[in-house]
Coordinates of C-alpha atoms in Angstrom, one line a residue:
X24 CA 54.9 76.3 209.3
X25 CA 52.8 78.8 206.5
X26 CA 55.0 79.3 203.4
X27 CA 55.5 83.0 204.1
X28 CA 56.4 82.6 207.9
X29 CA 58.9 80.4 206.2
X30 CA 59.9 82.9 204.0
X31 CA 60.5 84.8 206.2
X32 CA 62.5 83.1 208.4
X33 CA 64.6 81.7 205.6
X34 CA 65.5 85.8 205.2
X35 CA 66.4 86.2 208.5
X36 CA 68.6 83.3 208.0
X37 CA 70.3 85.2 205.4
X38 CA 70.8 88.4 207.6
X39 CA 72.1 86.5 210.7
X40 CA 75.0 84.9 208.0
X41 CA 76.0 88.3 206.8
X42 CA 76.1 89.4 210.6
X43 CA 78.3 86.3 211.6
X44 CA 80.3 86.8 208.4
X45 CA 81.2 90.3 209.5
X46 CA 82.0 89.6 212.8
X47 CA 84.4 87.0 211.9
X48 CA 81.4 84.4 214.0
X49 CA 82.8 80.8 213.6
X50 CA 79.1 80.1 214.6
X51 CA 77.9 81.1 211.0
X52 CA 78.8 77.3 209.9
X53 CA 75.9 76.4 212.4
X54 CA 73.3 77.5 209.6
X55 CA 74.2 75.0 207.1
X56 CA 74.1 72.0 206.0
X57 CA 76.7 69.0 206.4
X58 CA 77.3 68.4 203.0
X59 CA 76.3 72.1 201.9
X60 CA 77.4 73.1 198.0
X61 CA 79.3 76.4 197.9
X62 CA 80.6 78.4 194.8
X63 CA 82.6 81.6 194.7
X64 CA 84.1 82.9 191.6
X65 CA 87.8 81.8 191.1
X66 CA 87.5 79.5 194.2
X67 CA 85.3 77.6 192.7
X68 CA 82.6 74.5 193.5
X69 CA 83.1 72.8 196.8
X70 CA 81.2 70.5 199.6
X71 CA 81.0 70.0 202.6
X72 CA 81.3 73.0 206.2
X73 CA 84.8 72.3 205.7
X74 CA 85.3 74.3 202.1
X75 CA 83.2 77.2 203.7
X76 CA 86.3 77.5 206.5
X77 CA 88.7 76.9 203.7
X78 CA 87.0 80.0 201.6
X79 CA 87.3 82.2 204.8
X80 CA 90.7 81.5 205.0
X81 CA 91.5 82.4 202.0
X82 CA 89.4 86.0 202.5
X83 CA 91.7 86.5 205.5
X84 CA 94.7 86.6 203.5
X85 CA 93.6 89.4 201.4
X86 CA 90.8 91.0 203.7
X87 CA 91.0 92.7 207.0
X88 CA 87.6 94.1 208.2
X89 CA 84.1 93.4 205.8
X90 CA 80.7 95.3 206.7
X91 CA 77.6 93.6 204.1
X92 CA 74.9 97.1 203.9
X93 CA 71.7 95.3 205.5
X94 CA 69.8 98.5 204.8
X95 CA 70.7 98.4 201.0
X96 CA 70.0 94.5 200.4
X97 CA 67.2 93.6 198.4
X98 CA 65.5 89.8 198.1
X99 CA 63.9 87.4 196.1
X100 CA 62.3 84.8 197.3
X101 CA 60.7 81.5 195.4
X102 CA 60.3 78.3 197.1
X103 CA 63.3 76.8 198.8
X104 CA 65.6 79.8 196.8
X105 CA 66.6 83.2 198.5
X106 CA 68.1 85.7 196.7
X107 CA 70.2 88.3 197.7
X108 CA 71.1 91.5 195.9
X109 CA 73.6 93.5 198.3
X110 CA 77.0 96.0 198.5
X111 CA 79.4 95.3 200.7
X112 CA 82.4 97.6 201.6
X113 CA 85.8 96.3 203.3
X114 CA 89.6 97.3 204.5
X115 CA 92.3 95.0 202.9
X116 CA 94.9 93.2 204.5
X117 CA 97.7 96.1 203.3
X118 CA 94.6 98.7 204.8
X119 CA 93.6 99.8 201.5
X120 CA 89.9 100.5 201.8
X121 CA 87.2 99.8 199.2
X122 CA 85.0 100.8 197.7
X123 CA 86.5 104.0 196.2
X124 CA 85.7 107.4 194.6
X125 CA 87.1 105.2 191.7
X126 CA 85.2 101.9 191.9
X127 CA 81.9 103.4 193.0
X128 CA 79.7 100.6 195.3
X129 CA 80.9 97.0 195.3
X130 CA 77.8 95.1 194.5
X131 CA 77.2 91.1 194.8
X132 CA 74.7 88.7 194.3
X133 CA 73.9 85.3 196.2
X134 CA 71.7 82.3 195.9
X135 CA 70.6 80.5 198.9
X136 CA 68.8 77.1 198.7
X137 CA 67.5 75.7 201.9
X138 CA 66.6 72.5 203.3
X139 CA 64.1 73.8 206.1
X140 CA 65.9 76.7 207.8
X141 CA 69.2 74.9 207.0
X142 CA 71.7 76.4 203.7
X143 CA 72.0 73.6 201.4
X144 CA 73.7 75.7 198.5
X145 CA 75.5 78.9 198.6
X146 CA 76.4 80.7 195.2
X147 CA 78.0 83.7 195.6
X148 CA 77.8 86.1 192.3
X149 CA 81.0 89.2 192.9
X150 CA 84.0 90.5 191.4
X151 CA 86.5 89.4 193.7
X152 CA 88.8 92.3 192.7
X153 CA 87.8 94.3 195.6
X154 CA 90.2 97.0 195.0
X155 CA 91.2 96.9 191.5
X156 CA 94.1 95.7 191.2
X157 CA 93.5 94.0 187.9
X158 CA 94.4 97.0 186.1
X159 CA 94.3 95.5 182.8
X160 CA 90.5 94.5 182.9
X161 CA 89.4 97.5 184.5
X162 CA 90.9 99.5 182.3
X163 CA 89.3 97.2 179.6
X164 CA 85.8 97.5 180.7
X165 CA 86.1 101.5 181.2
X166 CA 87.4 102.0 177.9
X167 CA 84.8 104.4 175.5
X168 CA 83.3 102.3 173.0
X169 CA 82.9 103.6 169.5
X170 CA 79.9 102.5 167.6
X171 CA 80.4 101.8 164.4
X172 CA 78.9 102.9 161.8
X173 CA 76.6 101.1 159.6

């Protein structure tokens, strides 16, 4: 196979996952690898199909519905490495939706690595605050800050 019919495919890969993911499609786990790597910020680095179930568990207790923006992602590609620059919008278990008038977009970042047209590594780059309600570091981070002067 040419190195940009790869490419390509490899991106299509990484569309079809965000289309299973959204649809809840246990089938998603089909695109990986056995012993796949997979990090997530506060859930950490894991092995294996089985810690990819585990992490969508874990989404279900917080998250009702997800929808990933296919028209607003944007990739990199080098070698065996995709990258994915994308927003993502959602409804909360409690039906509190997000993004907000307050939070603006809710962007994320992922790294694919592939074996062939299999996922070998997953790192997923996001705040998983979806709807804020770490109050204290938002508040933090939208704070004025005054220069000092020199």
């Amino acid at each position: 196979m040419a190195e940009h019919e790869l490419k390509e495919k490899r991106i299509e890969i990484v569309k079809n996952f965000y289309a299973k993911l959204d649809q809840a499609d246990a089938s998603l786990l089909d695109l990986f690898a056995e012993d796949v790597v997979l990090f997530f910020p506060k859930f950490g680095t894991a092995q294996g199909k089985s810690s990819l179930g585990e992490l969508g568990k874990r989404f279900a207790l917080e998250i009702d519905k997800i929808q990933h923006i296919q028209d607003a992602f944007a990739f990199l590609s080098d070698g065996d490495t995709v990258v994915l620059e994308g927003q993502m919008r959602g409804v909360m278990q409690n039906g509190d939706r997000w993004p907000t008038s307050e939070t603006g977009s809710h962007h994320f970042c992922t790294v694919f690595v592939f074996d062939g047209l299999l996922i070998k590594r997953l790192s997923i780059y996001l705040d998983p605050d979806f709807n804020l309600e770490d109050k204290k570091r938002v508040n933090n981070y939208r704070q004025t800050v005054k220069a000092e002067a020199s």
